[in-house]
Coordinates of C-alpha atoms and ligand atoms in Angstrom, one line a residue:
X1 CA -7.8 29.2 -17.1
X2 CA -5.1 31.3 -18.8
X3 CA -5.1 33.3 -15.6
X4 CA -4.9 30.6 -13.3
X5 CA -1.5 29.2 -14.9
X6 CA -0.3 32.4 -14.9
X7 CA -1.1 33.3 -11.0
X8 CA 0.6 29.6 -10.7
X9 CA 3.8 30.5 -12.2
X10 CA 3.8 33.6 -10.1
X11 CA 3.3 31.5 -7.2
X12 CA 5.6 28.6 -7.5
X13 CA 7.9 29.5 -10.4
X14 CA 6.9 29.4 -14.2
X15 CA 9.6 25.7 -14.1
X16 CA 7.0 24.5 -11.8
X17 CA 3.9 24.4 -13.7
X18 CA 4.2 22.1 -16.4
X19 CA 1.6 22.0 -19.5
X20 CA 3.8 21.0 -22.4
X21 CA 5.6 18.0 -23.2
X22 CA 5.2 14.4 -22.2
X23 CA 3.1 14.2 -18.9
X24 CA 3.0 11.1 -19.1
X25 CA 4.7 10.0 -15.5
X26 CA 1.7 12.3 -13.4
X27 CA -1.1 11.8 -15.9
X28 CA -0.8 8.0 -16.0
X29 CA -1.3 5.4 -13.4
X30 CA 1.7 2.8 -12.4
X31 CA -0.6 0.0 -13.8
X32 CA -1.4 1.8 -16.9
X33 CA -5.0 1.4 -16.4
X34 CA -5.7 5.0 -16.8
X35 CA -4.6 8.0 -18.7
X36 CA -5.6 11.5 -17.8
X37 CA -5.6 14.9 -18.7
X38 CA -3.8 17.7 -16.5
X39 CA -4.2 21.5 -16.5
X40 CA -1.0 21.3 -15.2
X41 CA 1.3 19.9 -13.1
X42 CA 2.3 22.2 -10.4
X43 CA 5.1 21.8 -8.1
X44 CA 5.6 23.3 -5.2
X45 CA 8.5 23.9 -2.9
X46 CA 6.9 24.3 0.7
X47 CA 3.7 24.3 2.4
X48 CA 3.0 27.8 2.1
X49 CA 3.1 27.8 -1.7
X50 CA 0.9 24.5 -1.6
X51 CA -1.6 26.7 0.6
X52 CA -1.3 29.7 -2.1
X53 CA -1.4 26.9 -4.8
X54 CA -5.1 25.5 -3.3
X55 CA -6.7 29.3 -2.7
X56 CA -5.3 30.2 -6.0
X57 CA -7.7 26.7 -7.5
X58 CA -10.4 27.3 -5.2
X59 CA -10.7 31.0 -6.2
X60 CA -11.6 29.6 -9.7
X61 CA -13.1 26.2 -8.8
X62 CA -10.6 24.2 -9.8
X63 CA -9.9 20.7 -8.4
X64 CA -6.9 19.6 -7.4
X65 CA -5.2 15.9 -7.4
X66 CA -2.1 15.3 -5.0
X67 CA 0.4 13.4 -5.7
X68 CA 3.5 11.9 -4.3
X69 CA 5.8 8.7 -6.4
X70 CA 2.5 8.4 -8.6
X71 CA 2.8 4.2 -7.4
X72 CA -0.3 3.9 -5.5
X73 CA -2.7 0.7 -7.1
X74 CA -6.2 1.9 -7.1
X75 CA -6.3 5.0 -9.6
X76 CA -6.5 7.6 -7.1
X77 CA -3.6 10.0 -8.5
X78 CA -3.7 10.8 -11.9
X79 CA -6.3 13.6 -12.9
X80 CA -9.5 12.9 -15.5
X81 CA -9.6 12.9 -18.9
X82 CA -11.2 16.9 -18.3
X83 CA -7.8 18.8 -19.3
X84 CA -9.3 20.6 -16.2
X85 CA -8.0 19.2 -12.8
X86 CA -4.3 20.6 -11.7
X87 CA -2.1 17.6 -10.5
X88 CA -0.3 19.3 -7.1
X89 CA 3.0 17.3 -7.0
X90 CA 4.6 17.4 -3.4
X91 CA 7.9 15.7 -4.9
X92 CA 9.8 19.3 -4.6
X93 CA 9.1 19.2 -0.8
X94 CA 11.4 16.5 0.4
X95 CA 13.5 18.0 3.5
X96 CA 13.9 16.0 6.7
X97 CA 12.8 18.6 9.2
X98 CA 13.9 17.1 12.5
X99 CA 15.1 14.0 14.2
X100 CA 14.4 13.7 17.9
X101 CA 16.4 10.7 19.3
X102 CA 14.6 11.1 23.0
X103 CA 11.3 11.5 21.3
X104 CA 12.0 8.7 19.2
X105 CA 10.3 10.7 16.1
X106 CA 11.4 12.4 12.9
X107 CA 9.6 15.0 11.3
X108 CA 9.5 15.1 7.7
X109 CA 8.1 16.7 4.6
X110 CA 5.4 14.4 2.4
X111 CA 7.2 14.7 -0.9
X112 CA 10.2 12.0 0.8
X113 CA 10.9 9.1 -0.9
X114 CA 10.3 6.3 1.5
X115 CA 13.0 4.6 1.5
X116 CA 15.2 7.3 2.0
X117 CA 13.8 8.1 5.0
X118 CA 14.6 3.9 5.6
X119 CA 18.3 5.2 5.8
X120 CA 18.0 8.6 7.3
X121 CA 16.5 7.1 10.3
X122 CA 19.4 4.2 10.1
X123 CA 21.8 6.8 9.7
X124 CA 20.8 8.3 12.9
X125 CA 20.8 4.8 14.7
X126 CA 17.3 4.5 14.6
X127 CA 14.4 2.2 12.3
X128 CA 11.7 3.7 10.6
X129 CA 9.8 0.3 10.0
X130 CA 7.0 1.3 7.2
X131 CA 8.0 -1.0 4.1
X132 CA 6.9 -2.3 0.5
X133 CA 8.3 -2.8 -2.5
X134 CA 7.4 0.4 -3.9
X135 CA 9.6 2.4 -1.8
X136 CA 12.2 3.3 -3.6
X137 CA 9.6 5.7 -5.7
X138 CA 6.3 6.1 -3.0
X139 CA 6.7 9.4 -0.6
X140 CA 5.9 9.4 2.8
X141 CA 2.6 11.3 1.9
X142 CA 1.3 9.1 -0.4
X143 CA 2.0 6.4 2.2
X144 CA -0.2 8.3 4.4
X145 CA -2.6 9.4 2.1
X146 CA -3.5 5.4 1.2
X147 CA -2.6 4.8 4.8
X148 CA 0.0 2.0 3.4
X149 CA 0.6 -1.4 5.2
X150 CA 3.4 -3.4 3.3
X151 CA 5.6 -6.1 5.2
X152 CA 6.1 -4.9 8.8
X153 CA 2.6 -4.5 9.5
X154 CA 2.6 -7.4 11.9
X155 CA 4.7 -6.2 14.0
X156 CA 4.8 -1.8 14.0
X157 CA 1.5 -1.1 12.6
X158 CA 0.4 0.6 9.0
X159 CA 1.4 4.0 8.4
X160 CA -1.6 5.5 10.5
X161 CA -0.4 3.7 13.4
X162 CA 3.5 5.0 12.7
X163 CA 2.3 8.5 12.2
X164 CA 1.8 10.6 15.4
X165 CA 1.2 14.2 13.4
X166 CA 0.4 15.8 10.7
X167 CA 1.1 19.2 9.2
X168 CA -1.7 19.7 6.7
X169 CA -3.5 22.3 3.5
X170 CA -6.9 22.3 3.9
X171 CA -9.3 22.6 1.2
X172 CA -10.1 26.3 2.1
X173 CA -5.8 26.7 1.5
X174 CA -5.3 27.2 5.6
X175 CA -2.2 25.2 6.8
X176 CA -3.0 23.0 9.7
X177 CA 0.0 22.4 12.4
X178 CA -0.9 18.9 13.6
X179 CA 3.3 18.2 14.2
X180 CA 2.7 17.6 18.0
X181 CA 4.7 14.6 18.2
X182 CA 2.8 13.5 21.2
X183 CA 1.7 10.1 21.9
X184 CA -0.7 11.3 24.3
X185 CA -3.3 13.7 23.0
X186 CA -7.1 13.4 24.1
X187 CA -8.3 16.6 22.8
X188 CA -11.4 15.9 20.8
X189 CA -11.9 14.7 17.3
X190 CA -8.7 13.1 16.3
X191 CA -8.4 14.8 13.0
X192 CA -5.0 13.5 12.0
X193 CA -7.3 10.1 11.8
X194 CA -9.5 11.7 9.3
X195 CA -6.3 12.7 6.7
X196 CA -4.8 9.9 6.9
X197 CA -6.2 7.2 4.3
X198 CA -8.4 10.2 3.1
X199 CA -6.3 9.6 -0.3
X200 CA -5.9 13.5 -1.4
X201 CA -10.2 14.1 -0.8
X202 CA -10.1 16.1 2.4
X203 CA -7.1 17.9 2.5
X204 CA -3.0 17.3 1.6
X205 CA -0.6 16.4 3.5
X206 CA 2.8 18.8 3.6
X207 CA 4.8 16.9 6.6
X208 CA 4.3 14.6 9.1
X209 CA 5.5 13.2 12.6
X210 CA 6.7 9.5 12.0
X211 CA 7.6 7.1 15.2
X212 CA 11.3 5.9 15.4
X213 CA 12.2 2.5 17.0
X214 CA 15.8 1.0 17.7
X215 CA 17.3 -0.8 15.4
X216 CA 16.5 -4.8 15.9
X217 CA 20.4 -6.2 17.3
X218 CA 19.4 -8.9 14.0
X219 CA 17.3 -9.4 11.7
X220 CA 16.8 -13.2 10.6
X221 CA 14.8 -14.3 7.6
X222 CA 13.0 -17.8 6.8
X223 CA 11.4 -19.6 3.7
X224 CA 9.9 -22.2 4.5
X225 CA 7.2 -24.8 2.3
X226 CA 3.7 -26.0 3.9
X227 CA 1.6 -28.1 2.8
X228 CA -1.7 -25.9 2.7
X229 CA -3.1 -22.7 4.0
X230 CA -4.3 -24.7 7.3
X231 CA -0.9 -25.4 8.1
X232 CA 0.5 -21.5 7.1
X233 CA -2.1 -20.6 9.9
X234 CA -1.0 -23.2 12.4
X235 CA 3.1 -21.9 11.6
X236 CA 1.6 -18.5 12.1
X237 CA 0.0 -19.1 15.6
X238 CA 3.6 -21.3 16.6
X239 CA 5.6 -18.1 14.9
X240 CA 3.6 -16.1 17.6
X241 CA 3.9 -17.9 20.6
X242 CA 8.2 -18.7 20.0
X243 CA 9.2 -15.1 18.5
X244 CA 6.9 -12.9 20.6
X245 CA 7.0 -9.5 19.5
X246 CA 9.6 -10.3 17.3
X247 CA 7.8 -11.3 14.3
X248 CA 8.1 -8.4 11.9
X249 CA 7.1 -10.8 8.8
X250 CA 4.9 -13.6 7.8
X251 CA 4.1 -13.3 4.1
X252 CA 2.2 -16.5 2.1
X253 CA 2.4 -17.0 -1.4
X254 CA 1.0 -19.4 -3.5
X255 CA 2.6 -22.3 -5.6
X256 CA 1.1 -20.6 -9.1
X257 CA 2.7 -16.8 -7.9
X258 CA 6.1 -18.8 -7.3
X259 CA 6.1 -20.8 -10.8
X260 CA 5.5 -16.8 -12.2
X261 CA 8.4 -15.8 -10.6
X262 CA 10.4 -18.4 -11.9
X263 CA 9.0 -18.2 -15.1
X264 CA 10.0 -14.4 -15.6
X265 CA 12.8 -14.2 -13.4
X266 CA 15.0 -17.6 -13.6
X267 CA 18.0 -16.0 -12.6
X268 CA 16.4 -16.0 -8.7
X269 CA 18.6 -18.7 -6.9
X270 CA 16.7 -18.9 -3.7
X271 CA 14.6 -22.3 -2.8
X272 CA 11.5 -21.3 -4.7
X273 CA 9.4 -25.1 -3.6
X274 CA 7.3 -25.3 -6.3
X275 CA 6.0 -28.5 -5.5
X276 CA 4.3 -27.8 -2.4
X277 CA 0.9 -25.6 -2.7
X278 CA 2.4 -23.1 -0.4
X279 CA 5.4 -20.9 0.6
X280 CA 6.1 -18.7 4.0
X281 CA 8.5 -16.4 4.4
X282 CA 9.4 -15.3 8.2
X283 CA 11.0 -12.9 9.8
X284 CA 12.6 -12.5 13.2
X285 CA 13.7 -9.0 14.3
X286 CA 15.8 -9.5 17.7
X287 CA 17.0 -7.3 20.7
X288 CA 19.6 -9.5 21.7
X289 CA 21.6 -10.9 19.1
X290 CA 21.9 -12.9 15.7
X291 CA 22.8 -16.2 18.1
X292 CA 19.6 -15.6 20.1
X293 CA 17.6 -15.1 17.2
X294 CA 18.7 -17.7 14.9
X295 CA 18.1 -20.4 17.7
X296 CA 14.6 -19.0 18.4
X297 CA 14.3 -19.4 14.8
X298 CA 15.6 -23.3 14.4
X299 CA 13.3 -24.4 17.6
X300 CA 10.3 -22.7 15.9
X301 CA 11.2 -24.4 12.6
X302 CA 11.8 -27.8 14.9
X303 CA 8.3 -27.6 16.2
X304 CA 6.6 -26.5 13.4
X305 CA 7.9 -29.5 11.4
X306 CA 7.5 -32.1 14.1
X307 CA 3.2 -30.8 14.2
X308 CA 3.4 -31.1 10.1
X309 CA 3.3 -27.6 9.5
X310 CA 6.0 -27.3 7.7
X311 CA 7.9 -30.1 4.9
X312 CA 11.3 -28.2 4.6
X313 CA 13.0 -24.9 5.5
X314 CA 15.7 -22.9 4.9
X315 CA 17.1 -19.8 7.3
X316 CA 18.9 -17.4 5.4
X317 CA 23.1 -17.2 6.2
X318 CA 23.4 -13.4 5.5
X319 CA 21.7 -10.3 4.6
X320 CA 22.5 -10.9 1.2
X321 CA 20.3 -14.3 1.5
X322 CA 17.7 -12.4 3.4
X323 CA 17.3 -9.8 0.9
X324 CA 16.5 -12.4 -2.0
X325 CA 14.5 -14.2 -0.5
X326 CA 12.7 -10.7 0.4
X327 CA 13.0 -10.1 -3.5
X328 CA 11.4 -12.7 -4.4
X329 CA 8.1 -12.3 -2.5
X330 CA 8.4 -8.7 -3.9
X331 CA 8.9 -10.0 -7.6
X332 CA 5.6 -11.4 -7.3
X333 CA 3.6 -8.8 -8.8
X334 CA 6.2 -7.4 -11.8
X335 CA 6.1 -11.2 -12.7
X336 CA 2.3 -11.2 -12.6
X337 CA 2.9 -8.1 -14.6
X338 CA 5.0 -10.0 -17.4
X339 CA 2.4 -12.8 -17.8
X340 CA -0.4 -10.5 -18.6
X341 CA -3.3 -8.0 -17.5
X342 CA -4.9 -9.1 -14.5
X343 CA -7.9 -8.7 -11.6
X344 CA -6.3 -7.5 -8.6
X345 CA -8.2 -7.8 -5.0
X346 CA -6.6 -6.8 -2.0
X347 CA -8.7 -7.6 0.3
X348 CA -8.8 -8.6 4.3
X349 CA -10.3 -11.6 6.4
X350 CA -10.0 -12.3 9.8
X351 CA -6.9 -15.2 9.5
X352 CA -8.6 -18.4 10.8
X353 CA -11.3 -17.9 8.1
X354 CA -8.5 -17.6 5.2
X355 CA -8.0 -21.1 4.6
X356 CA -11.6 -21.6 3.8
X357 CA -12.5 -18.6 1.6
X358 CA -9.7 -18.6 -0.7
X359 CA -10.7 -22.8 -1.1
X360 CA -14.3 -21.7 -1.5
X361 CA -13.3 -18.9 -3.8
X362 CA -11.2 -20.8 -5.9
X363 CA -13.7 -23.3 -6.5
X364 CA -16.2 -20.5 -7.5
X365 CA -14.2 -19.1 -9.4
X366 CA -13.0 -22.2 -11.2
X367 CA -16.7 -23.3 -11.8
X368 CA -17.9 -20.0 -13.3
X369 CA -14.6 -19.6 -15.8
X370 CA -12.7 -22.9 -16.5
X371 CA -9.2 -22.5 -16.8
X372 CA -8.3 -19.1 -14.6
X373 CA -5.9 -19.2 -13.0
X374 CA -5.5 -17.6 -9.2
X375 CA -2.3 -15.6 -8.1
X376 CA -2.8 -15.7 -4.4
X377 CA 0.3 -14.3 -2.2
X378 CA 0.1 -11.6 0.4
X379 CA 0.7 -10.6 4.1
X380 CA -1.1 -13.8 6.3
X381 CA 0.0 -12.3 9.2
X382 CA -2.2 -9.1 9.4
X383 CA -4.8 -11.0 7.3
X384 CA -3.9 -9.5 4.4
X385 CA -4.0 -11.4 0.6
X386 CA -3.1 -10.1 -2.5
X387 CA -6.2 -12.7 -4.4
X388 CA -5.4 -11.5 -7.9
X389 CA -7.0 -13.5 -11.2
X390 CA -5.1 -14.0 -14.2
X391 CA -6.6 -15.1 -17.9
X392 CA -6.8 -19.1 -18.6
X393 CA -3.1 -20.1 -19.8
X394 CA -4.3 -19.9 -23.7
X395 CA -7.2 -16.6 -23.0
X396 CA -6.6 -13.5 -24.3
X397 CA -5.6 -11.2 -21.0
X398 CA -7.3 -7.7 -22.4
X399 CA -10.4 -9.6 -24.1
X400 CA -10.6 -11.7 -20.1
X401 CA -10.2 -8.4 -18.1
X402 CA -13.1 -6.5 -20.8
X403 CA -15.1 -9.1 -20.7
X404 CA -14.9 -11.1 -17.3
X405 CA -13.8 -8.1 -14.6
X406 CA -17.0 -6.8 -13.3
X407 CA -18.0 -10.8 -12.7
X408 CA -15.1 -11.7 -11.2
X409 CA -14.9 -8.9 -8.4
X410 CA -18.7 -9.7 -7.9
X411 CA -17.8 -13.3 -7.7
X412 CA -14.2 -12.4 -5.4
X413 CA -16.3 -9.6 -3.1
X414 CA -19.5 -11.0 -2.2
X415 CA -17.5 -13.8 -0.7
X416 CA -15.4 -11.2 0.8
X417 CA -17.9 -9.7 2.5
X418 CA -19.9 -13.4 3.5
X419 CA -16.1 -14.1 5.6
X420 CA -16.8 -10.8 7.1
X421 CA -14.0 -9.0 4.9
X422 CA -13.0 -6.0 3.8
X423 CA -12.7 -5.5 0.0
X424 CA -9.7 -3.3 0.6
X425 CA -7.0 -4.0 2.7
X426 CA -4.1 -2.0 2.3
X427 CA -4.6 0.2 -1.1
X428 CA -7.3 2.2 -0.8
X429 CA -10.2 2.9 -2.4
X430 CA -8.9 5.8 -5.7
X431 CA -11.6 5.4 -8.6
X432 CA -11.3 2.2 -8.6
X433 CA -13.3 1.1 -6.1
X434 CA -15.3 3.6 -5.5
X435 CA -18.5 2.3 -6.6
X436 CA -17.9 -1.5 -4.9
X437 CA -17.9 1.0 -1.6
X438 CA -20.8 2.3 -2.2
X439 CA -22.3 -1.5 -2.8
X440 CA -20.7 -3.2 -0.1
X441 CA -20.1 -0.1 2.9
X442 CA -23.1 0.1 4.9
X443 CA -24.9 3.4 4.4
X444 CA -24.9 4.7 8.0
X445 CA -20.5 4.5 7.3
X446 CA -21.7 6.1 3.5
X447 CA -23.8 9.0 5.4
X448 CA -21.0 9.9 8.0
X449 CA -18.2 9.8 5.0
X450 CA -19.7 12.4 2.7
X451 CA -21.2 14.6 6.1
X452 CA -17.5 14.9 6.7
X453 CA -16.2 15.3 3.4
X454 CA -19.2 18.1 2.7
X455 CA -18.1 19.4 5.7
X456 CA -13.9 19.4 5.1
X457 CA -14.3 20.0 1.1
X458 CA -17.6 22.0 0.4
X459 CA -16.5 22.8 -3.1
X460 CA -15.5 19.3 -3.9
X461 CA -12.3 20.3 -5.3
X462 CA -9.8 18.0 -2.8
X463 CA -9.4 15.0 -5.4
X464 CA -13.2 14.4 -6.2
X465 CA -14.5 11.2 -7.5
X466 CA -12.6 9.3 -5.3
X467 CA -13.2 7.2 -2.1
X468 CA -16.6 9.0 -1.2
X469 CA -19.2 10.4 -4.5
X470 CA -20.4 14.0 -3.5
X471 CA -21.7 17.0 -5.3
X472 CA -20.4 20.4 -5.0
X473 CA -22.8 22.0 -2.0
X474 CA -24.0 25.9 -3.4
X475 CA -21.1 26.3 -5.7
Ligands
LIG501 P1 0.5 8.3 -5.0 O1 0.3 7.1 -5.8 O2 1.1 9.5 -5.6 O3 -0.9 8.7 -4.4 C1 -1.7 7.7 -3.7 C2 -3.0 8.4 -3.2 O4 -2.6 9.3 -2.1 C3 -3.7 9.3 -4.2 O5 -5.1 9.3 -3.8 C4 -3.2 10.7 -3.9 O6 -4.1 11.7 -4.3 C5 -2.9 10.7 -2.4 N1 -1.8 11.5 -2.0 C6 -0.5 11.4 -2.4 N2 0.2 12.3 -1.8 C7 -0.6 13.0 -0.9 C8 -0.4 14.0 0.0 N3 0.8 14.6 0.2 N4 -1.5 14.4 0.7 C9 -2.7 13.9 0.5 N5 -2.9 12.9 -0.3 C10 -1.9 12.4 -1.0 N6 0.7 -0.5 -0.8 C11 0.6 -1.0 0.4 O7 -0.1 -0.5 1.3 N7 1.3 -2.1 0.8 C12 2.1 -2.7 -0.1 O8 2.8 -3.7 0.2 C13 2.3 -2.1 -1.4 N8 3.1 -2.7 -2.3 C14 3.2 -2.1 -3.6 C15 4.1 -2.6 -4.5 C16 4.2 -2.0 -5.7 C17 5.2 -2.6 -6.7 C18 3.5 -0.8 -6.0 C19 3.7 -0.2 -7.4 C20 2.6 -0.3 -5.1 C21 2.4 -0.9 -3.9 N9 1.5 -0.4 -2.9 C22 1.5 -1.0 -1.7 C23 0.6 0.7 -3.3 C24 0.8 1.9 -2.3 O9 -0.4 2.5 -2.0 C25 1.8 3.0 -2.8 O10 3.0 2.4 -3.2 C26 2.1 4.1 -1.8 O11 1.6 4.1 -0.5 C27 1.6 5.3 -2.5 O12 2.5 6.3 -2.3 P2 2.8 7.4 -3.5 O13 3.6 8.4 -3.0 O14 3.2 6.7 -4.8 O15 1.3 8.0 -3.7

């Protein structure tokens, strides 16, 4: 191994492989479920040292993790507990290569921070829609990597559909050129498909070739309360017919993830509604103007509380309004964080069957362990919920999540998969998961997902152990 670390150093600069000191911010996950062990940490500053970076690891059969802002949910970039595995950070590798107004793309390196890439596309007059609350920490690879969703999915698509090429290190350390930029490309096997969402097991991702649309004229956010999930669907089907294609938002949160907010964030001065089961908050991205929008906005309100789908509503006066009402939604989670250790399911279900599983599911729940309490929230529009489970008010959170985890997702994704669900929506699959995949995917999917990671990764070095179990073939 002593070798190896020294061919690094040679290869990226001995500042760039790191195996002293506190590790902690590569070798532990954002929800401090895990804690690993690196080799190193090596950091590379372009794609041809990552390429000499994975021939140098495959030369001695040593796996690699990639990693971008070290955010993702699911355990699927920190290394083992081995000492063995090298964490490849792209975080050095974080140049905007091109903008291309009449192409409406921009060509960038994985290591970006998201949300800077938000406001070098602004800059340049243009959106780059991709968003969640992460972003001022996730890179653009790790979005692709998970193949992130996050609040605009409704409208522009997860990051697979805002990606239009890839540049990419293969296992064997040869550097694909995927950068076409073309939205036009019927030349066999889509393999930009295959990387993206493959979570760091089939290859890693040095750039990419991300859409550009123009910036919305305004952008108009709403909160408003409804009296059940029934009527958040029926607001959702009325949001679709008045707004048209400009709905960029619809996110539902329970009355429970409100009051968790408020609990450990009171200084939030927004309409929070906790007296009605269920919040909405909307958003209306227009061509024309702020006018246009806002009266769109006030007859879909009108409507929508005239049919009972809504008790009260407010439309945000300025952006400042806007963005805390947006914080909000996004404090969910850190204030589920404050009140304790929890389940977390993010899982999909066609929308009209929503209502009924998560009042089925509750009620299972409920029945099987008295007093738990249920943090639903999440993105209604693309079918989306966050269906996390918290402790009983007075339960001990680590002793509940020891003792009652495995149950619960038994309890959460069998009903998942009876509404004809998918028991990961938006965060992918990491270590996590992996063996509720294997339970609930159907083996033909199973078969075809380790043919092609076999055929992509024969040495089983690309992140192994997550998404898809192999074994090393010959080595
Ligand atoms: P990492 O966490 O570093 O990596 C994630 C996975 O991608 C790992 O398997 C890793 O090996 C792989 N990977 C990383 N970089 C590369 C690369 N260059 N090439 C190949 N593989 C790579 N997700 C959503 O989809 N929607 C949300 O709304 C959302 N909200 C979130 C809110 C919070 C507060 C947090 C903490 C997370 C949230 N997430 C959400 C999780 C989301 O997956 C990540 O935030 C983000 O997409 C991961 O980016 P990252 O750079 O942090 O990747």
């Amino acid at each position: 191994m002593q070798a190896l670390l020294d061919n690094l150093r040679l290869l990226v600069g001995a500042n760039h492989v790191l195996t002293d000191g506190d590790l902690s911010a590569w070798e532990q996950d954002w929800r401090k479920r895990s804690r690993g062990k690196a080799l190193a940490v090596v950091r590379p500053a372009n794609t041809q040292e990552v390429a000499a970076v994975v021939k140098a690891c495959a030369v001695t059969g040593v796996s690699i993790v990639p990693q971008g802002g070290n955010t993702g949910l699911v355990v699927g970039a920190t290394p083992d507990d081995t000492g063995t595995q090298i964490v490849l950070s792209l975080q050095r590798m974080n140049t905007v290569r091109a903008m291309d107004g009449a192409n409406l793309t921009m060509t960038v390196e994985a290591g970006c921070i998201l949300q800077s890439l938000q406001e070098a596309a602004e800059k340049a007059g243009f959106l780059f829609p991709l968003s969640l609350a992460a972003e001022g920490s996730c890179t653009i690879g790790g979005n692709l990597g998970t193949n992130a969703g996050g609040t605009q999915v409704l409208r522009y698509g997860n990051a697979r559909e805002l990606c239009l090429g890839l540049e990419v290190v293969t296992a064997h350390g040869e550097i694909w050129n995927g950068l076409s930029g073309l939205r036009k490309d019927n030349t066999g096997y889509d393999l930009r498909d295959l990387f993206v969402g493959s979570e760091g097991t089939l290859g890693i991702i040095t750039a990419a070739t991300m859409k550009l649309y123009p910036l919305p004229a305004a952008q108009l956010t709403a909160w408003a309360a409804v009296p059940s999930l029934e009527h958040a669907v029926a607001l959702l089907g009325l949001a679709h017919q008045h707004l048209g294609a400009g709905l960029t938002g619809f996110e539902v949160m329970g009355q429970f993830a409100l009051s968790l907010v408020a609990k450990h964030y009171p200084q939030q001065r927004v309409p929070l509604y906790l007296d009605t089961p269920w919040c909405v908050l909307l958003e209306n991205s227009d061509s024309e103007s702020e006018t246009h929008a806002r009266a769109q906005f006030e007859r879909l309100l009108e409507t929508a509380m005239e049919q009972g789908c809504v008790t009260d509503a407010v439309v945000a006066e300025n952006l400042a309004q806007a963005h805390q009402l947006w914080h909000v939604r996004e404090s969910i989670p850190l204030a589920q964080a404050e009140e304790g250790l929890n389940i977390k399911h993010d899982i999909s279900i066609p929308v009209s069957r929503i209502p009924e599983f998560v009042r089925s599911t509750d009620a299972l729940l409920q029945a099987n362990i008295p007093g738990v309490r249920l943090v639903n929230f999440g993105h209604l529009g693309d079918g989306n919920l966050h269906y996390n489970v918290q402790a009983p008010a007075d339960g001990d959170a680590p002793a509940f999540l020891r003792e009652q985890e495995a149950h619960v997702n038994n309890l959460v994704f069998d009903a998942v998969q009876a509404f004809g669900g998918s028991i990961s929506a938006e965060h992918g699959v990491g270590s996590l998961k992996v063996g509720h995949l294997e339970h609930y995917k159907s083996p033909v999917a199973l078969a075809l997902m380790r043919s092609i990671k076999e055929a992509l990764d024969p040495q089983n070095l690309m992140n192994p152990g997550r998404v898809v179990r192999v074994a090393a073939a010959g080595f």
